[in-house]
């Protein structure tokens, strides 16, 4: 069984450094082979690509633009009336992905409209999401890119987010039926919403294109205090044959580099993946 491959989410890690290029360089200097960025759109893609090349980093994931943050938007994929804006954002994400050599784009679903009843608008929002996902799958296929759906917990992080459980996301993926759309499994969100991580990982891992980790409930490093046993979960991912990246999307409790002791311990025990694994 090959060791897991880890990716630094530089929207979260190395926040003590100004700007994404500096964070990418820090990730490479800390031993990461890969990085991911939530929203890279404030920086020219050439600057990000150059910083990644300098330290031998592969960019493995970006998100579609969030929409109008001042109006509370957090993605547009399932938001009625925002289909044109979603498609414009998708085009921007594809341009960045191509410039960065990044193979995956998280297609953000977005929030239930302010003041709306979730149950009352669920059907309409799913219809919009399915329409947008079919469009996105076609656009991404032309560029050999993969789109990801990430459930985000509505208990703590984002009470209005439309897509909040792996079961809901898997059902939508089945309805769309496109091979270049996959699940994004953030273990932090999955634990908060449903628990049963062993069963859910075994059930849904064949459809997972990317994994992210953080401790629950504090969203700190995997080694920080909390309810998740990450040595067990990492072994489970290995045993189940997961070959993708594991994104470190957590809030460091202190200095990012010092907080990576858990990862250095993993590398000491399991080694690092060889090129091509």
PDB file of C-alpha atoms in Angstrom, residues 4-182:
ATOM      1  CA  UNK A   4      -0.845   8.985   1.216  1.00  0.00           C
ATOM      2  CA  UNK A   5      -0.019  12.142  -0.715  1.00  0.00           C
ATOM      3  CA  UNK A   6      -0.663  15.407   1.105  1.00  0.00           C
ATOM      4  CA  UNK A   7      -1.534  18.836  -0.267  1.00  0.00           C
ATOM      5  CA  UNK A   8      -1.140  22.159   1.557  1.00  0.00           C
ATOM      6  CA  UNK A   9      -4.232  24.331   1.394  1.00  0.00           C
ATOM      7  CA  UNK A  10      -2.539  27.715   1.291  1.00  0.00           C
ATOM      8  CA  UNK A  11      -5.817  29.534   1.812  1.00  0.00           C
ATOM      9  CA  UNK A  12      -5.568  28.146   5.366  1.00  0.00           C
ATOM     10  CA  UNK A  13      -1.915  27.284   5.996  1.00  0.00           C
ATOM     11  CA  UNK A  14       0.957  29.778   6.189  1.00  0.00           C
ATOM     12  CA  UNK A  15      -1.509  32.625   6.768  1.00  0.00           C
ATOM     13  CA  UNK A  16       1.261  34.482   8.594  1.00  0.00           C
ATOM     14  CA  UNK A  17       2.747  35.155   5.143  1.00  0.00           C
ATOM     15  CA  UNK A  18       1.333  37.851   2.843  1.00  0.00           C
ATOM     16  CA  UNK A  19       0.116  36.673  -0.522  1.00  0.00           C
ATOM     17  CA  UNK A  20      -0.427  33.285  -2.108  1.00  0.00           C
ATOM     18  CA  UNK A  21       2.943  33.107  -3.927  1.00  0.00           C
ATOM     19  CA  UNK A  22       4.816  33.377  -0.611  1.00  0.00           C
ATOM     20  CA  UNK A  23       2.576  30.714   0.914  1.00  0.00           C
ATOM     21  CA  UNK A  24       3.182  28.381  -2.024  1.00  0.00           C
ATOM     22  CA  UNK A  25       6.929  28.776  -1.605  1.00  0.00           C
ATOM     23  CA  UNK A  26       6.607  28.061   2.113  1.00  0.00           C
ATOM     24  CA  UNK A  27       4.566  24.920   1.404  1.00  0.00           C
ATOM     25  CA  UNK A  28       7.223  23.624  -0.961  1.00  0.00           C
ATOM     26  CA  UNK A  29       9.990  24.420   1.519  1.00  0.00           C
ATOM     27  CA  UNK A  30       8.084  22.498   4.195  1.00  0.00           C
ATOM     28  CA  UNK A  31       8.115  19.290   2.184  1.00  0.00           C
ATOM     29  CA  UNK A  32       4.752  19.365   0.416  1.00  0.00           C
ATOM     30  CA  UNK A  33       4.642  18.103  -3.160  1.00  0.00           C
ATOM     31  CA  UNK A  34       1.224  19.610  -3.837  1.00  0.00           C
ATOM     32  CA  UNK A  35      -0.922  22.594  -2.915  1.00  0.00           C
ATOM     33  CA  UNK A  36      -4.499  23.758  -3.279  1.00  0.00           C
ATOM     34  CA  UNK A  37      -6.061  27.216  -3.187  1.00  0.00           C
ATOM     35  CA  UNK A  38      -9.648  28.117  -2.409  1.00  0.00           C
ATOM     36  CA  UNK A  39      -9.952  31.232  -4.527  1.00  0.00           C
ATOM     37  CA  UNK A  40      -6.806  32.163  -6.457  1.00  0.00           C
ATOM     38  CA  UNK A  41      -8.464  34.958  -8.399  1.00  0.00           C
ATOM     39  CA  UNK A  42      -6.851  37.871  -6.557  1.00  0.00           C
ATOM     40  CA  UNK A  43      -3.463  36.939  -8.000  1.00  0.00           C
ATOM     41  CA  UNK A  44      -2.372  36.631 -11.637  1.00  0.00           C
ATOM     42  CA  UNK A  45      -2.221  32.934 -12.517  1.00  0.00           C
ATOM     43  CA  UNK A  46       1.286  33.386 -13.928  1.00  0.00           C
ATOM     44  CA  UNK A  47       2.574  34.547 -10.541  1.00  0.00           C
ATOM     45  CA  UNK A  48       1.069  31.527  -8.817  1.00  0.00           C
ATOM     46  CA  UNK A  49       2.382  29.123 -11.442  1.00  0.00           C
ATOM     47  CA  UNK A  50       5.865  30.619 -11.157  1.00  0.00           C
ATOM     48  CA  UNK A  51       5.908  30.323  -7.358  1.00  0.00           C
ATOM     49  CA  UNK A  52       4.775  26.707  -7.545  1.00  0.00           C
ATOM     50  CA  UNK A  53       7.409  25.828 -10.142  1.00  0.00           C
ATOM     51  CA  UNK A  54      10.169  27.378  -8.059  1.00  0.00           C
ATOM     52  CA  UNK A  55       9.608  24.861  -5.275  1.00  0.00           C
ATOM     53  CA  UNK A  56       8.393  21.897  -7.330  1.00  0.00           C
ATOM     54  CA  UNK A  57       4.753  22.104  -6.248  1.00  0.00           C
ATOM     55  CA  UNK A  58       1.833  20.709  -8.187  1.00  0.00           C
ATOM     56  CA  UNK A  59      -1.433  22.669  -7.911  1.00  0.00           C
ATOM     57  CA  UNK A  60      -4.179  20.064  -7.445  1.00  0.00           C
ATOM     58  CA  UNK A  61      -7.400  21.947  -6.566  1.00  0.00           C
ATOM     59  CA  UNK A  62      -9.097  25.329  -6.873  1.00  0.00           C
ATOM     60  CA  UNK A  63     -12.704  26.411  -6.261  1.00  0.00           C
ATOM     61  CA  UNK A  64     -15.101  28.135  -8.595  1.00  0.00           C
ATOM     62  CA  UNK A  65     -15.547  31.818  -7.643  1.00  0.00           C
ATOM     63  CA  UNK A  66     -17.900  32.390  -4.701  1.00  0.00           C
ATOM     64  CA  UNK A  67     -20.076  35.032  -6.334  1.00  0.00           C
ATOM     65  CA  UNK A  68     -20.874  38.261  -4.528  1.00  0.00           C
ATOM     66  CA  UNK A  69     -19.417  37.837  -1.041  1.00  0.00           C
ATOM     67  CA  UNK A  70     -20.870  41.172   0.128  1.00  0.00           C
ATOM     68  CA  UNK A  71     -24.321  39.724  -0.562  1.00  0.00           C
ATOM     69  CA  UNK A  72     -23.485  36.547   1.319  1.00  0.00           C
ATOM     70  CA  UNK A  73     -22.898  34.270  -1.653  1.00  0.00           C
ATOM     71  CA  UNK A  74     -20.695  31.201  -1.206  1.00  0.00           C
ATOM     72  CA  UNK A  75     -20.818  29.553  -4.606  1.00  0.00           C
ATOM     73  CA  UNK A  76     -23.492  29.684  -7.281  1.00  0.00           C
ATOM     74  CA  UNK A  77     -23.988  26.161  -8.631  1.00  0.00           C
ATOM     75  CA  UNK A  78     -27.430  25.564  -7.133  1.00  0.00           C
ATOM     76  CA  UNK A  79     -28.619  29.168  -6.743  1.00  0.00           C
ATOM     77  CA  UNK A  80     -31.745  29.978  -8.807  1.00  0.00           C
ATOM     78  CA  UNK A  81     -31.335  32.951 -11.095  1.00  0.00           C
ATOM     79  CA  UNK A  82     -27.539  32.878 -10.976  1.00  0.00           C
ATOM     80  CA  UNK A  83     -26.920  30.385 -13.770  1.00  0.00           C
ATOM     81  CA  UNK A  84     -25.210  32.910 -16.047  1.00  0.00           C
ATOM     82  CA  UNK A  85     -22.914  34.046 -13.242  1.00  0.00           C
ATOM     83  CA  UNK A  86     -22.059  30.424 -12.440  1.00  0.00           C
ATOM     84  CA  UNK A  87     -21.075  29.801 -16.056  1.00  0.00           C
ATOM     85  CA  UNK A  88     -18.968  32.954 -16.161  1.00  0.00           C
ATOM     86  CA  UNK A  89     -17.228  31.870 -12.960  1.00  0.00           C
ATOM     87  CA  UNK A  90     -16.661  28.414 -14.371  1.00  0.00           C
ATOM     88  CA  UNK A  91     -14.934  29.933 -17.402  1.00  0.00           C
ATOM     89  CA  UNK A  92     -12.659  31.923 -15.100  1.00  0.00           C
ATOM     90  CA  UNK A  93     -11.877  28.830 -13.039  1.00  0.00           C
ATOM     91  CA  UNK A  94     -11.013  26.838 -16.169  1.00  0.00           C
ATOM     92  CA  UNK A  95      -8.646  29.586 -17.346  1.00  0.00           C
ATOM     93  CA  UNK A  96      -6.868  29.495 -13.983  1.00  0.00           C
ATOM     94  CA  UNK A  97      -6.808  25.697 -13.860  1.00  0.00           C
ATOM     95  CA  UNK A  98      -5.213  25.528 -17.299  1.00  0.00           C
ATOM     96  CA  UNK A  99      -2.628  28.192 -16.463  1.00  0.00           C
ATOM     97  CA  UNK A 100      -1.782  26.445 -13.185  1.00  0.00           C
ATOM     98  CA  UNK A 101      -1.800  22.895 -14.527  1.00  0.00           C
ATOM     99  CA  UNK A 102      -4.481  22.135 -11.937  1.00  0.00           C
ATOM    100  CA  UNK A 103      -6.648  19.093 -12.778  1.00  0.00           C
ATOM    101  CA  UNK A 104      -9.560  19.621 -10.354  1.00  0.00           C
ATOM    102  CA  UNK A 105     -12.119  22.343  -9.719  1.00  0.00           C
ATOM    103  CA  UNK A 106     -14.518  22.329  -6.774  1.00  0.00           C
ATOM    104  CA  UNK A 107     -17.912  23.346  -8.180  1.00  0.00           C
ATOM    105  CA  UNK A 108     -19.371  25.221  -5.228  1.00  0.00           C
ATOM    106  CA  UNK A 109     -23.102  24.656  -4.739  1.00  0.00           C
ATOM    107  CA  UNK A 110     -23.903  27.827  -2.811  1.00  0.00           C
ATOM    108  CA  UNK A 111     -26.398  28.761  -0.138  1.00  0.00           C
ATOM    109  CA  UNK A 112     -30.138  28.562   0.279  1.00  0.00           C
ATOM    110  CA  UNK A 113     -31.370  32.120  -0.422  1.00  0.00           C
ATOM    111  CA  UNK A 114     -31.714  34.365   2.613  1.00  0.00           C
ATOM    112  CA  UNK A 115     -35.131  33.989   4.209  1.00  0.00           C
ATOM    113  CA  UNK A 116     -36.101  30.933   2.129  1.00  0.00           C
ATOM    114  CA  UNK A 117     -37.217  27.646   3.655  1.00  0.00           C
ATOM    115  CA  UNK A 118     -34.710  24.912   2.777  1.00  0.00           C
ATOM    116  CA  UNK A 119     -37.369  22.249   2.258  1.00  0.00           C
ATOM    117  CA  UNK A 120     -39.484  24.539   0.073  1.00  0.00           C
ATOM    118  CA  UNK A 121     -36.651  25.427  -2.331  1.00  0.00           C
ATOM    119  CA  UNK A 122     -34.757  22.134  -2.289  1.00  0.00           C
ATOM    120  CA  UNK A 123     -36.348  20.803  -5.469  1.00  0.00           C
ATOM    121  CA  UNK A 124     -35.789  24.000  -7.446  1.00  0.00           C
ATOM    122  CA  UNK A 125     -32.193  24.288  -6.254  1.00  0.00           C
ATOM    123  CA  UNK A 126     -31.432  20.689  -7.162  1.00  0.00           C
ATOM    124  CA  UNK A 127     -32.860  21.241 -10.643  1.00  0.00           C
ATOM    125  CA  UNK A 128     -30.631  24.292 -11.110  1.00  0.00           C
ATOM    126  CA  UNK A 129     -27.622  22.385  -9.761  1.00  0.00           C
ATOM    127  CA  UNK A 130     -28.189  19.451 -12.110  1.00  0.00           C
ATOM    128  CA  UNK A 131     -28.474  21.816 -15.080  1.00  0.00           C
ATOM    129  CA  UNK A 132     -25.273  23.634 -14.130  1.00  0.00           C
ATOM    130  CA  UNK A 133     -23.385  20.429 -13.416  1.00  0.00           C
ATOM    131  CA  UNK A 134     -24.255  18.950 -16.806  1.00  0.00           C
ATOM    132  CA  UNK A 135     -23.009  22.132 -18.433  1.00  0.00           C
ATOM    133  CA  UNK A 136     -19.859  22.125 -16.280  1.00  0.00           C
ATOM    134  CA  UNK A 137     -19.115  18.479 -17.021  1.00  0.00           C
ATOM    135  CA  UNK A 138     -19.115  19.211 -20.739  1.00  0.00           C
ATOM    136  CA  UNK A 139     -16.885  22.270 -20.391  1.00  0.00           C
ATOM    137  CA  UNK A 140     -14.452  20.449 -18.109  1.00  0.00           C
ATOM    138  CA  UNK A 141     -14.305  17.362 -20.329  1.00  0.00           C
ATOM    139  CA  UNK A 142     -13.070  19.502 -23.217  1.00  0.00           C
ATOM    140  CA  UNK A 143     -10.065  20.491 -21.088  1.00  0.00           C
ATOM    141  CA  UNK A 144      -9.560  17.079 -19.433  1.00  0.00           C
ATOM    142  CA  UNK A 145     -10.520  18.506 -16.039  1.00  0.00           C
ATOM    143  CA  UNK A 146     -12.471  17.000 -13.130  1.00  0.00           C
ATOM    144  CA  UNK A 147     -15.256  18.765 -11.224  1.00  0.00           C
ATOM    145  CA  UNK A 148     -15.781  18.069  -7.544  1.00  0.00           C
ATOM    146  CA  UNK A 149     -18.832  18.352  -5.285  1.00  0.00           C
ATOM    147  CA  UNK A 150     -18.130  19.038  -1.613  1.00  0.00           C
ATOM    148  CA  UNK A 151     -20.780  18.707   1.092  1.00  0.00           C
ATOM    149  CA  UNK A 152     -20.248  21.405   3.741  1.00  0.00           C
ATOM    150  CA  UNK A 153     -21.729  20.925   7.182  1.00  0.00           C
ATOM    151  CA  UNK A 154     -24.765  22.999   8.128  1.00  0.00           C
ATOM    152  CA  UNK A 155     -24.510  22.340  11.869  1.00  0.00           C
ATOM    153  CA  UNK A 156     -21.499  24.589  12.536  1.00  0.00           C
ATOM    154  CA  UNK A 157     -19.806  26.015   9.458  1.00  0.00           C
ATOM    155  CA  UNK A 158     -22.521  27.216   7.078  1.00  0.00           C
ATOM    156  CA  UNK A 159     -26.156  26.671   8.128  1.00  0.00           C
ATOM    157  CA  UNK A 160     -27.520  27.792   4.752  1.00  0.00           C
ATOM    158  CA  UNK A 161     -25.245  25.754   2.468  1.00  0.00           C
ATOM    159  CA  UNK A 162     -27.302  23.699   0.014  1.00  0.00           C
ATOM    160  CA  UNK A 163     -25.107  20.593  -0.258  1.00  0.00           C
ATOM    161  CA  UNK A 164     -24.457  19.223   3.213  1.00  0.00           C
ATOM    162  CA  UNK A 165     -24.213  15.403   3.266  1.00  0.00           C
ATOM    163  CA  UNK A 166     -22.312  12.790   1.267  1.00  0.00           C
ATOM    164  CA  UNK A 167     -25.593  11.010   0.574  1.00  0.00           C
ATOM    165  CA  UNK A 168     -27.095  14.127  -1.028  1.00  0.00           C
ATOM    166  CA  UNK A 169     -23.971  14.748  -3.105  1.00  0.00           C
ATOM    167  CA  UNK A 170     -23.735  11.119  -4.257  1.00  0.00           C
ATOM    168  CA  UNK A 171     -27.404  11.119  -5.299  1.00  0.00           C
ATOM    169  CA  UNK A 172     -26.858  14.269  -7.367  1.00  0.00           C
ATOM    170  CA  UNK A 173     -23.755  12.799  -8.991  1.00  0.00           C
ATOM    171  CA  UNK A 174     -25.737   9.692  -9.889  1.00  0.00           C
ATOM    172  CA  UNK A 175     -28.455  11.803 -11.515  1.00  0.00           C
ATOM    173  CA  UNK A 176     -25.901  13.779 -13.548  1.00  0.00           C
ATOM    174  CA  UNK A 177     -24.065  10.606 -14.528  1.00  0.00           C
ATOM    175  CA  UNK A 178     -20.853  12.175 -15.827  1.00  0.00           C
ATOM    176  CA  UNK A 179     -17.549  10.384 -15.134  1.00  0.00           C
ATOM    177  CA  UNK A 180     -15.551  13.588 -14.734  1.00  0.00           C
ATOM    178  CA  UNK A 181     -17.654  14.729 -11.758  1.00  0.00           C
ATOM    179  CA  UNK A 182     -16.635  13.275  -8.393  1.00  0.00           C
TER     180      UNK A 182
END
